[in-house]
PDB file of N, CA and C in Angstrom:
ATOM      1  N   UNK J   3      69.976  68.868  54.169  1.00 45.00           N
ATOM      2  CA  UNK J   3      71.778  69.348  54.529  1.00 45.00           C
ATOM      3  C   UNK J   3      71.808  70.686  54.425  1.00 45.00           C
ATOM      4  N   UNK J   4      72.293  71.492  56.082  1.00 44.00           N
ATOM      5  CA  UNK J   4      72.484  72.659  56.243  1.00 44.00           C
ATOM      6  C   UNK J   4      74.085  72.283  56.444  1.00 44.00           C
ATOM      7  N   UNK J   5      75.156  73.403  55.997  1.00 47.00           N
ATOM      8  CA  UNK J   5      75.896  73.961  55.978  1.00 47.00           C
ATOM      9  C   UNK J   5      75.911  74.330  57.017  1.00 47.00           C
ATOM     10  N   UNK J   6      77.366  73.655  57.957  1.00 47.00           N
ATOM     11  CA  UNK J   6      77.340  73.894  59.688  1.00 47.00           C
ATOM     12  C   UNK J   6      78.009  75.226  59.561  1.00 47.00           C
ATOM     13  N   UNK J   7      77.714  76.583  60.047  1.00 47.00           N
ATOM     14  CA  UNK J   7      79.037  77.719  60.208  1.00 47.00           C
ATOM     15  C   UNK J   7      79.683  77.217  60.871  1.00 47.00           C
ATOM     16  N   UNK J   8      81.030  78.537  60.053  1.00 47.00           N
ATOM     17  CA  UNK J   8      82.082  78.028  61.420  1.00 47.00           C
ATOM     18  C   UNK J   8      82.396  78.789  61.976  1.00 47.00           C
ATOM     19  N   UNK J   9      83.091  78.461  63.436  1.00 49.00           N
ATOM     20  CA  UNK J   9      83.161  78.944  65.069  1.00 49.00           C
ATOM     21  C   UNK J   9      84.528  79.297  64.298  1.00 49.00           C
ATOM     22  N   UNK J  10      84.079  81.321  65.269  1.00 49.00           N
ATOM     23  CA  UNK J  10      85.904  81.458  65.122  1.00 49.00           C
ATOM     24  C   UNK J  10      84.996  82.958  66.434  1.00 49.00           C
ATOM     25  N   UNK J  11      87.551  81.710  67.031  1.00 49.00           N
ATOM     26  CA  UNK J  11      86.998  82.558  68.692  1.00 49.00           C
ATOM     27  C   UNK J  11      88.300  83.288  68.434  1.00 49.00           C
ATOM     28  N   UNK J  12      87.588  84.252  69.241  1.00 47.00           N
ATOM     29  CA  UNK J  12      89.086  85.123  69.330  1.00 47.00           C
ATOM     30  C   UNK J  12      89.901  85.302  70.781  1.00 47.00           C
ATOM     31  N   UNK J  13      91.119  85.216  70.951  1.00 49.00           N
ATOM     32  CA  UNK J  13      92.180  84.420  71.490  1.00 49.00           C
ATOM     33  C   UNK J  13      92.890  86.002  72.151  1.00 49.00           C
ATOM     34  N   UNK J  14      92.576  85.093  73.198  1.00 48.00           N
ATOM     35  CA  UNK J  14      94.020  86.137  73.863  1.00 48.00           C
ATOM     36  C   UNK J  14      94.658  87.915  73.366  1.00 48.00           C
ATOM     37  N   UNK J  15      95.407  86.536  72.353  1.00 51.00           N
ATOM     38  CA  UNK J  15      96.460  87.657  72.028  1.00 51.00           C
ATOM     39  C   UNK J  15      95.930  89.029  70.931  1.00 51.00           C
ATOM     40  N   UNK J  16      94.777  88.302  70.422  1.00 49.00           N
ATOM     41  CA  UNK J  16      93.877  89.525  69.863  1.00 49.00           C
ATOM     42  C   UNK J  16      92.916  90.626  70.855  1.00 49.00           C
ATOM     43  N   UNK J  17      92.783  90.375  71.788  1.00 51.00           N
ATOM     44  CA  UNK J  17      92.778  91.730  73.253  1.00 51.00           C
ATOM     45  C   UNK J  17      93.941  92.815  73.192  1.00 51.00           C
ATOM     46  N   UNK J  18      93.136  93.757  72.255  1.00 61.00           N
ATOM     47  CA  UNK J  18      94.087  95.282  72.330  1.00 61.00           C
ATOM     48  C   UNK J  18      95.406  95.110  73.641  1.00 61.00           C
ATOM     49  N   UNK J  19      96.065  95.288  72.374  1.00 69.00           N
ATOM     50  CA  UNK J  19      97.795  94.250  73.560  1.00 69.00           C
ATOM     51  C   UNK J  19      98.090  96.626  73.317  1.00 69.00           C
ATOM     52  N   UNK J  20      97.522  97.847  72.881  1.00 68.00           N
ATOM     53  CA  UNK J  20      98.029  98.790  73.698  1.00 68.00           C
ATOM     54  C   UNK J  20      96.611  99.179  74.904  1.00 68.00           C
ATOM     55  N   UNK J  21      96.462  98.832  75.265  1.00 68.00           N
ATOM     56  CA  UNK J  21      95.302  98.853  76.709  1.00 68.00           C
ATOM     57  C   UNK J  21      96.188  97.797  77.823  1.00 68.00           C
ATOM     58  N   UNK J  22      97.067  96.878  76.736  1.00 72.00           N
ATOM     59  CA  UNK J  22      98.072  95.755  77.675  1.00 72.00           C
ATOM     60  C   UNK J  22      99.533  96.327  78.162  1.00 72.00           C
ATOM     61  N   UNK J  23      99.441  96.921  77.447  1.00 75.00           N
ATOM     62  CA  UNK J  23     100.500  98.018  77.310  1.00 75.00           C
ATOM     63  C   UNK J  23     100.569  99.016  78.009  1.00 75.00           C
ATOM     64  N   UNK J  24      99.391  99.601  78.291  1.00 74.00           N
ATOM     65  CA  UNK J  24      99.160 100.597  79.704  1.00 74.00           C
ATOM     66  C   UNK J  24      99.253 100.101  81.233  1.00 74.00           C
ATOM     67  N   UNK J  25      98.489  99.125  81.237  1.00 76.00           N
ATOM     68  CA  UNK J  25      98.849  98.467  82.694  1.00 76.00           C
ATOM     69  C   UNK J  25     100.276  97.729  83.155  1.00 76.00           C
ATOM     70  N   UNK J  26     100.540  97.534  81.915  1.00 79.00           N
ATOM     71  CA  UNK J  26     102.518  97.091  82.124  1.00 79.00           C
ATOM     72  C   UNK J  26     102.934  98.163  82.426  1.00 79.00           C
ATOM     73  N   UNK J  27     102.821  99.088  82.036  1.00 80.00           N
ATOM     74  CA  UNK J  27     103.576 100.686  81.861  1.00 80.00           C
ATOM     75  C   UNK J  27     102.943 101.867  84.102  1.00 80.00           C
ATOM     76  N   UNK J  28     101.930 101.950  83.924  1.00 80.00           N
ATOM     77  CA  UNK J  28     100.994 101.932  85.068  1.00 80.00           C
ATOM     78  C   UNK J  28     101.224 101.204  86.543  1.00 80.00           C
ATOM     79  N   UNK J  29     101.916  99.934  86.380  1.00 81.00           N
ATOM     80  CA  UNK J  29     102.125  98.481  86.931  1.00 81.00           C
ATOM     81  C   UNK J  29     104.255  99.506  87.932  1.00 81.00           C
ATOM     82  N   UNK J  30     103.823  99.117  86.609  1.00 83.00           N
ATOM     83  CA  UNK J  30     106.020  99.795  85.964  1.00 83.00           C
ATOM     84  C   UNK J  30     106.057 101.214  87.215  1.00 83.00           C
ATOM     85  N   UNK J  31     105.140 101.953  86.878  1.00 82.00           N
ATOM     86  CA  UNK J  31     105.047 103.506  87.738  1.00 82.00           C
ATOM     87  C   UNK J  31     104.810 103.134  88.963  1.00 82.00           C
ATOM     88  N   UNK J  32     103.639 102.424  89.954  1.00 81.00           N
ATOM     89  CA  UNK J  32     103.633 101.536  91.132  1.00 81.00           C
ATOM     90  C   UNK J  32     104.100 101.285  91.658  1.00 81.00           C
ATOM     91  N   UNK J  33     104.741 100.726  90.929  1.00 83.00           N
ATOM     92  CA  UNK J  33     107.030  99.918  91.457  1.00 83.00           C
ATOM     93  C   UNK J  33     107.473 100.730  91.741  1.00 83.00           C
ATOM     94  N   UNK J  34     107.687 101.259  90.741  1.00 81.00           N
ATOM     95  CA  UNK J  34     108.777 102.339  91.071  1.00 81.00           C
ATOM     96  C   UNK J  34     108.917 104.000  92.118  1.00 81.00           C
ATOM     97  N   UNK J  35     106.776 104.319  92.590  1.00 82.00           N
ATOM     98  CA  UNK J  35     106.809 104.614  93.409  1.00 82.00           C
ATOM     99  C   UNK J  35     106.595 104.476  94.207  1.00 82.00           C
ATOM    100  N   UNK J  36     106.597 102.965  94.865  1.00 81.00           N
ATOM    101  CA  UNK J  36     106.234 102.900  96.079  1.00 81.00           C
ATOM    102  C   UNK J  36     108.139 102.135  96.118  1.00 81.00           C
ATOM    103  N   UNK J  37     108.870 102.075  95.634  1.00 83.00           N
ATOM    104  CA  UNK J  37     111.065 102.075  95.344  1.00 83.00           C
ATOM    105  C   UNK J  37     110.728 103.379  96.597  1.00 83.00           C
ATOM    106  N   UNK J  38     110.580 104.435  95.323  1.00 79.00           N
ATOM    107  CA  UNK J  38     110.679 105.480  96.149  1.00 79.00           C
ATOM    108  C   UNK J  38     109.983 105.992  97.454  1.00 79.00           C
ATOM    109  N   UNK J  39     109.610 105.292  98.205  1.00 78.00           N
ATOM    110  CA  UNK J  39     108.366 105.266  99.615  1.00 78.00           C
ATOM    111  C   UNK J  39     109.726 104.852  99.841  1.00 78.00           C
ATOM    112  N   UNK J  40     109.704 103.628  99.699  1.00 79.00           N
ATOM    113  CA  UNK J  40     110.553 102.840 101.341  1.00 79.00           C
ATOM    114  C   UNK J  40     111.452 103.257 101.352  1.00 79.00           C
ATOM    115  N   UNK J  41     112.509 103.715  99.673  1.00 79.00           N
ATOM    116  CA  UNK J  41     113.948 104.437 100.116  1.00 79.00           C
ATOM    117  C   UNK J  41     113.737 105.332 101.279  1.00 79.00           C
ATOM    118  N   UNK J  42     113.190 106.302 101.386  1.00 77.00           N
ATOM    119  CA  UNK J  42     113.171 107.577 102.623  1.00 77.00           C
ATOM    120  C   UNK J  42     112.455 107.305 103.184  1.00 77.00           C
ATOM    121  N   UNK J  43     112.234 105.709 104.064  1.00 76.00           N
ATOM    122  CA  UNK J  43     111.648 105.242 105.260  1.00 76.00           C
ATOM    123  C   UNK J  43     112.787 105.776 107.067  1.00 76.00           C
ATOM    124  N   UNK J  44     114.311 105.752 105.676  1.00 75.00           N
ATOM    125  CA  UNK J  44     115.040 106.246 106.835  1.00 75.00           C
ATOM    126  C   UNK J  44     115.072 107.672 107.852  1.00 75.00           C
ATOM    127  N   UNK J  45     114.352 108.766 107.171  1.00 71.00           N
ATOM    128  CA  UNK J  45     113.828 110.501 107.383  1.00 71.00           C
ATOM    129  C   UNK J  45     112.975 110.215 107.958  1.00 71.00           C
ATOM    130  N   UNK J  46     112.782 110.620 109.298  1.00 68.00           N
ATOM    131  CA  UNK J  46     111.871 109.987 110.276  1.00 68.00           C
ATOM    132  C   UNK J  46     110.859 111.820 110.352  1.00 68.00           C
ATOM    133  N   UNK J  47     111.340 112.899 109.165  1.00 74.00           N
ATOM    134  CA  UNK J  47     110.342 114.305 109.224  1.00 74.00           C
ATOM    135  C   UNK J  47     109.096 114.128 109.378  1.00 74.00           C
ATOM    136  N   UNK J  48     108.497 114.679 110.151  1.00 75.00           N
ATOM    137  CA  UNK J  48     106.857 115.037 110.419  1.00 75.00           C
ATOM    138  C   UNK J  48     106.904 114.651 109.243  1.00 75.00           C
ATOM    139  N   UNK J  49     106.493 115.503 108.190  1.00 78.00           N
ATOM    140  CA  UNK J  49     106.063 115.649 107.237  1.00 78.00           C
ATOM    141  C   UNK J  49     106.065 115.265 106.313  1.00 78.00           C
ATOM    142  N   UNK J  50     107.380 114.967 105.973  1.00 76.00           N
ATOM    143  CA  UNK J  50     108.483 113.517 105.192  1.00 76.00           C
ATOM    144  C   UNK J  50     107.050 111.923 105.199  1.00 76.00           C
ATOM    145  N   UNK J  51     106.944 111.811 106.738  1.00 77.00           N
ATOM    146  CA  UNK J  51     106.579 110.413 106.832  1.00 77.00           C
ATOM    147  C   UNK J  51     105.610 110.352 106.329  1.00 77.00           C
ATOM    148  N   UNK J  52     104.290 112.051 107.400  1.00 80.00           N
ATOM    149  CA  UNK J  52     103.257 111.828 106.724  1.00 80.00           C
ATOM    150  C   UNK J  52     102.204 112.164 104.839  1.00 80.00           C
ATOM    151  N   UNK J  53     103.255 112.285 104.274  1.00 81.00           N
ATOM    152  CA  UNK J  53     103.276 112.649 103.259  1.00 81.00           C
ATOM    153  C   UNK J  53     103.348 111.207 102.435  1.00 81.00           C
ATOM    154  N   UNK J  54     104.199 110.491 102.997  1.00 79.00           N
ATOM    155  CA  UNK J  54     104.720 108.826 102.724  1.00 79.00           C
ATOM    156  C   UNK J  54     104.005 108.104 102.949  1.00 79.00           C
ATOM    157  N   UNK J  55     103.112 107.783 104.066  1.00 80.00           N
ATOM    158  CA  UNK J  55     101.813 107.752 104.135  1.00 80.00           C
ATOM    159  C   UNK J  55     100.749 107.709 103.695  1.00 80.00           C
ATOM    160  N   UNK J  56     100.206 108.699 103.125  1.00 84.00           N
ATOM    161  CA  UNK J  56      99.388 109.240 102.112  1.00 84.00           C
ATOM    162  C   UNK J  56      99.658 108.724 101.314  1.00 84.00           C
ATOM    163  N   UNK J  57     101.081 108.701 100.382  1.00 82.00           N
ATOM    164  CA  UNK J  57     101.545 107.922  98.972  1.00 82.00           C
ATOM    165  C   UNK J  57     101.408 106.455  99.253  1.00 82.00           C
ATOM    166  N   UNK J  58     101.198 105.692 100.795  1.00 81.00           N
ATOM    167  CA  UNK J  58     101.618 104.535 100.114  1.00 81.00           C
ATOM    168  C   UNK J  58     100.408 104.344 100.587  1.00 81.00           C
ATOM    169  N   UNK J  59      99.368 104.426 101.023  1.00 84.00           N
ATOM    170  CA  UNK J  59      97.674 104.382 100.751  1.00 84.00           C
ATOM    171  C   UNK J  59      96.867 104.344  99.176  1.00 84.00           C
ATOM    172  N   UNK J  60      97.572 105.882  99.140  1.00 85.00           N
ATOM    173  CA  UNK J  60      97.238 105.952  97.188  1.00 85.00           C
ATOM    174  C   UNK J  60      97.643 104.905  96.894  1.00 85.00           C
ATOM    175  N   UNK J  61      98.652 104.485  96.546  1.00 83.00           N
ATOM    176  CA  UNK J  61      99.426 103.498  95.851  1.00 83.00           C
ATOM    177  C   UNK J  61      98.424 102.527  96.438  1.00 83.00           C
ATOM    178  N   UNK J  62      97.905 101.504  96.780  1.00 82.00           N
ATOM    179  CA  UNK J  62      97.604 100.897  96.984  1.00 82.00           C
ATOM    180  C   UNK J  62      95.903 100.835  97.126  1.00 82.00           C
ATOM    181  N   UNK J  63      95.561 101.910  96.911  1.00 83.00           N
ATOM    182  CA  UNK J  63      94.458 102.718  96.561  1.00 83.00           C
ATOM    183  C   UNK J  63      93.739 101.874  94.867  1.00 83.00           C
ATOM    184  N   UNK J  64      95.015 102.214  94.514  1.00 81.00           N
ATOM    185  CA  UNK J  64      94.749 102.527  93.049  1.00 81.00           C
ATOM    186  C   UNK J  64      95.535 100.582  92.996  1.00 81.00           C
ATOM    187  N   UNK J  65      96.155 100.026  92.954  1.00 80.00           N
ATOM    188  CA  UNK J  65      96.773  98.739  92.998  1.00 80.00           C
ATOM    189  C   UNK J  65      94.799  98.103  92.793  1.00 80.00           C
ATOM    190  N   UNK J  66      94.289  98.688  93.686  1.00 80.00           N
ATOM    191  CA  UNK J  66      93.178  97.616  93.870  1.00 80.00           C
ATOM    192  C   UNK J  66      92.021  98.052  93.228  1.00 80.00           C
ATOM    193  N   UNK J  67      92.265  99.292  92.399  1.00 79.00           N
ATOM    194  CA  UNK J  67      91.518 100.507  91.498  1.00 79.00           C
ATOM    195  C   UNK J  67      92.165  99.729  89.954  1.00 79.00           C
ATOM    196  N   UNK J  68      92.946  99.351  90.057  1.00 79.00           N
ATOM    197  CA  UNK J  68      93.969  98.624  88.693  1.00 79.00           C
ATOM    198  C   UNK J  68      93.560  97.574  88.117  1.00 79.00           C
ATOM    199  N   UNK J  69      93.206  96.286  88.802  1.00 78.00           N
ATOM    200  CA  UNK J  69      92.974  95.664  89.004  1.00 78.00           C
ATOM    201  C   UNK J  69      91.154  94.781  89.256  1.00 78.00           C
ATOM    202  N   UNK J  70      90.699  95.934  89.081  1.00 78.00           N
ATOM    203  CA  UNK J  70      89.105  95.262  88.704  1.00 78.00           C
ATOM    204  C   UNK J  70      88.859  96.104  87.499  1.00 78.00           C
ATOM    205  N   UNK J  71      89.674  96.967  87.046  1.00 80.00           N
ATOM    206  CA  UNK J  71      89.297  97.605  85.741  1.00 80.00           C
ATOM    207  C   UNK J  71      90.323  96.767  84.766  1.00 80.00           C
ATOM    208  N   UNK J  72      90.922  96.193  85.197  1.00 77.00           N
ATOM    209  CA  UNK J  72      91.800  95.262  83.748  1.00 77.00           C
ATOM    210  C   UNK J  72      91.122  94.400  83.814  1.00 77.00           C
ATOM    211  N   UNK J  73      89.964  93.332  84.328  1.00 78.00           N
ATOM    212  CA  UNK J  73      89.467  92.547  84.225  1.00 78.00           C
ATOM    213  C   UNK J  73      88.564  92.866  83.624  1.00 78.00           C
ATOM    214  N   UNK J  74      88.148  94.017  83.776  1.00 82.00           N
ATOM    215  CA  UNK J  74      86.979  95.251  82.989  1.00 82.00           C
ATOM    216  C   UNK J  74      87.006  94.896  81.726  1.00 82.00           C
ATOM    217  N   UNK J  75      88.870  96.207  81.594  1.00 80.00           N
ATOM    218  CA  UNK J  75      89.056  96.180  80.373  1.00 80.00           C
ATOM    219  C   UNK J  75      88.609  94.372  79.478  1.00 80.00           C
ATOM    220  N   UNK J  76      89.925  93.612  79.300  1.00 78.00           N
ATOM    221  CA  UNK J  76      89.742  92.566  78.829  1.00 78.00           C
ATOM    222  C   UNK J  76      88.632  91.459  78.883  1.00 78.00           C
ATOM    223  N   UNK J  77      88.020  92.642  79.377  1.00 83.00           N
ATOM    224  CA  UNK J  77      85.838  92.049  78.866  1.00 83.00           C
ATOM    225  C   UNK J  77      85.466  92.482  78.086  1.00 83.00           C
ATOM    226  N   UNK J  78      85.935  94.007  78.177  1.00 85.00           N
ATOM    227  CA  UNK J  78      85.081  94.342  77.165  1.00 85.00           C
ATOM    228  C   UNK J  78      85.170  94.102  76.065  1.00 85.00           C
ATOM    229  N   UNK J  79      87.229  94.052  76.330  1.00 83.00           N
ATOM    230  CA  UNK J  79      87.914  93.756  75.053  1.00 83.00           C
ATOM    231  C   UNK J  79      87.303  92.922  73.878  1.00 83.00           C
ATOM    232  N   UNK J  80      87.376  92.023  74.458  1.00 85.00           N
ATOM    233  CA  UNK J  80      86.983  90.495  73.595  1.00 85.00           C
ATOM    234  C   UNK J  80      85.173  90.489  73.460  1.00 85.00           C
ATOM    235  N   UNK J  81      85.000  91.385  74.223  1.00 88.00           N
ATOM    236  CA  UNK J  81      83.084  92.068  73.523  1.00 88.00           C
ATOM    237  C   UNK J  81      83.222  92.659  72.459  1.00 88.00           C
ATOM    238  N   UNK J  82      83.868  93.053  72.543  1.00 87.00           N
ATOM    239  CA  UNK J  82      84.122  93.556  70.778  1.00 87.00           C
ATOM    240  C   UNK J  82      85.025  93.549  69.865  1.00 87.00           C
ATOM    241  N   UNK J  83      86.089  92.513  70.558  1.00 86.00           N
ATOM    242  CA  UNK J  83      85.792  92.167  69.264  1.00 86.00           C
ATOM    243  C   UNK J  83      85.067  90.776  68.733  1.00 86.00           C
ATOM    244  N   UNK J  84      84.939  90.423  68.967  1.00 88.00           N
ATOM    245  CA  UNK J  84      83.677  88.746  69.193  1.00 88.00           C
ATOM    246  C   UNK J  84      82.811  90.119  68.368  1.00 88.00           C
ATOM    247  N   UNK J  85      82.633  91.187  68.484  1.00 89.00           N
ATOM    248  CA  UNK J  85      81.142  91.907  67.411  1.00 89.00           C
ATOM    249  C   UNK J  85      81.978  91.412  66.368  1.00 89.00           C
ATOM    250  N   UNK J  86      83.161  92.523  66.361  1.00 85.00           N
ATOM    251  CA  UNK J  86      83.687  92.614  64.976  1.00 85.00           C
ATOM    252  C   UNK J  86      83.450  91.523  64.447  1.00 85.00           C
ATOM    253  N   UNK J  87      83.981  90.629  64.758  1.00 86.00           N
ATOM    254  CA  UNK J  87      84.574  89.167  64.515  1.00 86.00           C
ATOM    255  C   UNK J  87      82.968  88.422  63.720  1.00 86.00           C
ATOM    256  N   UNK J  88      82.279  88.612  64.443  1.00 88.00           N
ATOM    257  CA  UNK J  88      80.958  88.494  64.161  1.00 88.00           C
ATOM    258  C   UNK J  88      80.742  89.037  63.085  1.00 88.00           C
ATOM    259  N   UNK J  89      80.663  90.221  63.235  1.00 84.00           N
ATOM    260  CA  UNK J  89      79.954  91.544  62.024  1.00 84.00           C
ATOM    261  C   UNK J  89      81.086  91.015  60.465  1.00 84.00           C
ATOM    262  N   UNK J  90      82.310  91.174  60.126  1.00 84.00           N
ATOM    263  CA  UNK J  90      82.493  90.341  59.177  1.00 84.00           C
ATOM    264  C   UNK J  90      82.653  89.521  58.615  1.00 84.00           C
ATOM    265  N   UNK J  91      81.983  88.706  59.648  1.00 88.00           N
ATOM    266  CA  UNK J  91      81.371  86.725  58.829  1.00 88.00           C
ATOM    267  C   UNK J  91      79.828  87.278  58.449  1.00 88.00           C
ATOM    268  N   UNK J  92      78.890  88.061  59.284  1.00 90.00           N
ATOM    269  CA  UNK J  92      77.947  87.631  58.592  1.00 90.00           C
ATOM    270  C   UNK J  92      77.825  89.015  57.119  1.00 90.00           C
ATOM    271  N   UNK J  93      79.076  89.752  57.572  1.00 87.00           N
ATOM    272  CA  UNK J  93      78.541  91.321  56.713  1.00 87.00           C
ATOM    273  C   UNK J  93      80.142  91.435  56.256  1.00 87.00           C
ATOM    274  N   UNK J  94      80.604  90.478  54.731  1.00 88.00           N
ATOM    275  CA  UNK J  94      81.555  90.239  54.794  1.00 88.00           C
ATOM    276  C   UNK J  94      82.072  92.250  53.548  1.00 88.00           C
ATOM    277  N   UNK J  95      81.165  91.797  52.464  1.00 90.00           N
ATOM    278  CA  UNK J  95      81.399  93.158  52.173  1.00 90.00           C
ATOM    279  C   UNK J  95      81.070  94.883  52.958  1.00 90.00           C
ATOM    280  N   UNK J  96      79.726  95.290  53.738  1.00 88.00           N
ATOM    281  CA  UNK J  96      79.941  95.879  54.355  1.00 88.00           C
ATOM    282  C   UNK J  96      81.566  96.922  55.243  1.00 88.00           C
ATOM    283  N   UNK J  97      81.903  94.624  55.780  1.00 85.00           N
ATOM    284  CA  UNK J  97      82.650  95.357  56.781  1.00 85.00           C
ATOM    285  C   UNK J  97      83.757  96.035  55.572  1.00 85.00           C
ATOM    286  N   UNK J  98      84.453  94.708  54.760  1.00 88.00           N
ATOM    287  CA  UNK J  98      85.207  95.621  53.243  1.00 88.00           C
ATOM    288  C   UNK J  98      84.863  97.508  52.842  1.00 88.00           C
ATOM    289  N   UNK J  99      84.268  97.286  52.870  1.00 89.00           N
ATOM    290  CA  UNK J  99      83.364  99.188  51.934  1.00 89.00           C
ATOM    291  C   UNK J  99      84.129  99.996  53.267  1.00 89.00           C
ATOM    292  N   UNK J 100      83.546  99.182  54.938  1.00 87.00           N
ATOM    293  CA  UNK J 100      83.282  99.960  56.058  1.00 87.00           C
ATOM    294  C   UNK J 100      85.396 100.737  56.422  1.00 87.00           C
ATOM    295  N   UNK J 101      86.177  99.324  55.638  1.00 88.00           N
ATOM    296  CA  UNK J 101      87.555  99.481  55.676  1.00 88.00           C
ATOM    297  C   UNK J 101      88.254 100.052  54.995  1.00 88.00           C
ATOM    298  N   UNK J 102      87.596 100.162  53.427  1.00 91.00           N
ATOM    299  CA  UNK J 102      88.279 100.959  51.963  1.00 91.00           C
ATOM    300  C   UNK J 102      87.903 102.945  53.055  1.00 91.00           C
ATOM    301  N   UNK J 103      86.146 102.468  53.434  1.00 91.00           N
ATOM    302  CA  UNK J 103      86.389 104.587  53.637  1.00 91.00           C
ATOM    303  C   UNK J 103      86.856 105.211  54.789  1.00 91.00           C
ATOM    304  N   UNK J 104      87.538 104.520  55.683  1.00 91.00           N
ATOM    305  CA  UNK J 104      88.803 104.956  56.371  1.00 91.00           C
ATOM    306  C   UNK J 104      89.585 104.433  56.327  1.00 91.00           C
ATOM    307  N   UNK J 105      90.446 103.751  55.483  1.00 91.00           N
ATOM    308  CA  UNK J 105      91.142 103.922  55.112  1.00 91.00           C
ATOM    309  C   UNK J 105      91.543 105.188  54.052  1.00 91.00           C
ATOM    310  N   UNK J 106      90.233 105.575  52.923  1.00 92.00           N
ATOM    311  CA  UNK J 106      90.483 106.926  52.866  1.00 92.00           C
ATOM    312  C   UNK J 106      90.994 107.660  53.731  1.00 92.00           C
ATOM    313  N   UNK J 107      89.880 107.907  54.280  1.00 92.00           N
ATOM    314  CA  UNK J 107      89.828 108.994  55.133  1.00 92.00           C
ATOM    315  C   UNK J 107      90.547 109.567  56.198  1.00 92.00           C
ATOM    316  N   UNK J 108      91.694 108.280  56.128  1.00 92.00           N
ATOM    317  CA  UNK J 108      93.005 108.490  56.820  1.00 92.00           C
ATOM    318  C   UNK J 108      94.443 109.271  55.563  1.00 92.00           C
ATOM    319  N   UNK J 109      93.982 108.696  54.841  1.00 91.00           N
ATOM    320  CA  UNK J 109      94.350 108.653  54.282  1.00 91.00           C
ATOM    321  C   UNK J 109      94.942 110.407  53.354  1.00 91.00           C
ATOM    322  N   UNK J 110      93.236 110.602  53.580  1.00 90.00           N
ATOM    323  CA  UNK J 110      93.454 112.289  53.316  1.00 90.00           C
ATOM    324  C   UNK J 110      93.224 113.572  54.058  1.00 90.00           C
ATOM    325  N   UNK J 111      93.384 112.787  55.657  1.00 89.00           N
ATOM    326  CA  UNK J 111      93.507 113.395  56.685  1.00 89.00           C
ATOM    327  C   UNK J 111      95.230 113.470  56.536  1.00 89.00           C
ATOM    328  N   UNK J 112      95.906 112.359  56.283  1.00 90.00           N
ATOM    329  CA  UNK J 112      97.135 112.380  56.367  1.00 90.00           C
ATOM    330  C   UNK J 112      98.073 113.326  55.575  1.00 90.00           C
ATOM    331  N   UNK J 113      97.422 113.414  54.083  1.00 85.00           N
ATOM    332  CA  UNK J 113      97.948 113.948  52.986  1.00 85.00           C
ATOM    333  C   UNK J 113      98.184 115.724  52.888  1.00 85.00           C
ATOM    334  N   UNK J 114      96.952 116.040  53.767  1.00 82.00           N
ATOM    335  CA  UNK J 114      96.677 117.632  53.901  1.00 82.00           C
ATOM    336  C   UNK J 114      98.240 117.992  55.261  1.00 82.00           C
ATOM    337  N   UNK J 115      98.400 117.570  55.866  1.00 71.00           N
ATOM    338  CA  UNK J 115      99.508 117.311  56.406  1.00 71.00           C
ATOM    339  C   UNK J 115     100.137 118.060  55.743  1.00 71.00           C
TER     340      UNK J 115
END
């Protein structure tokens, strides 16, 4: 009779909240820049018009890049979380030792300041 190993699933909530926050802030920055660019549409100055069109082009490229990076970042974070989850379940005492060592190291660094 073999014992069935419990399944562990990595949820979307466990995936790098800091990375998600960075993406949200970058999207907000792009929206603000786009609003600023559109607010200057009434100015017909050639130099300003040139800068505005260049900025809009850059924003469009940044949006495309961000959507690709967002997917890759999410996939890599899920893989890292799944690997960590697997390691902890395969070798729980080693994981406890690593966590304790990191805690001690961080404590020593904080204490020195």
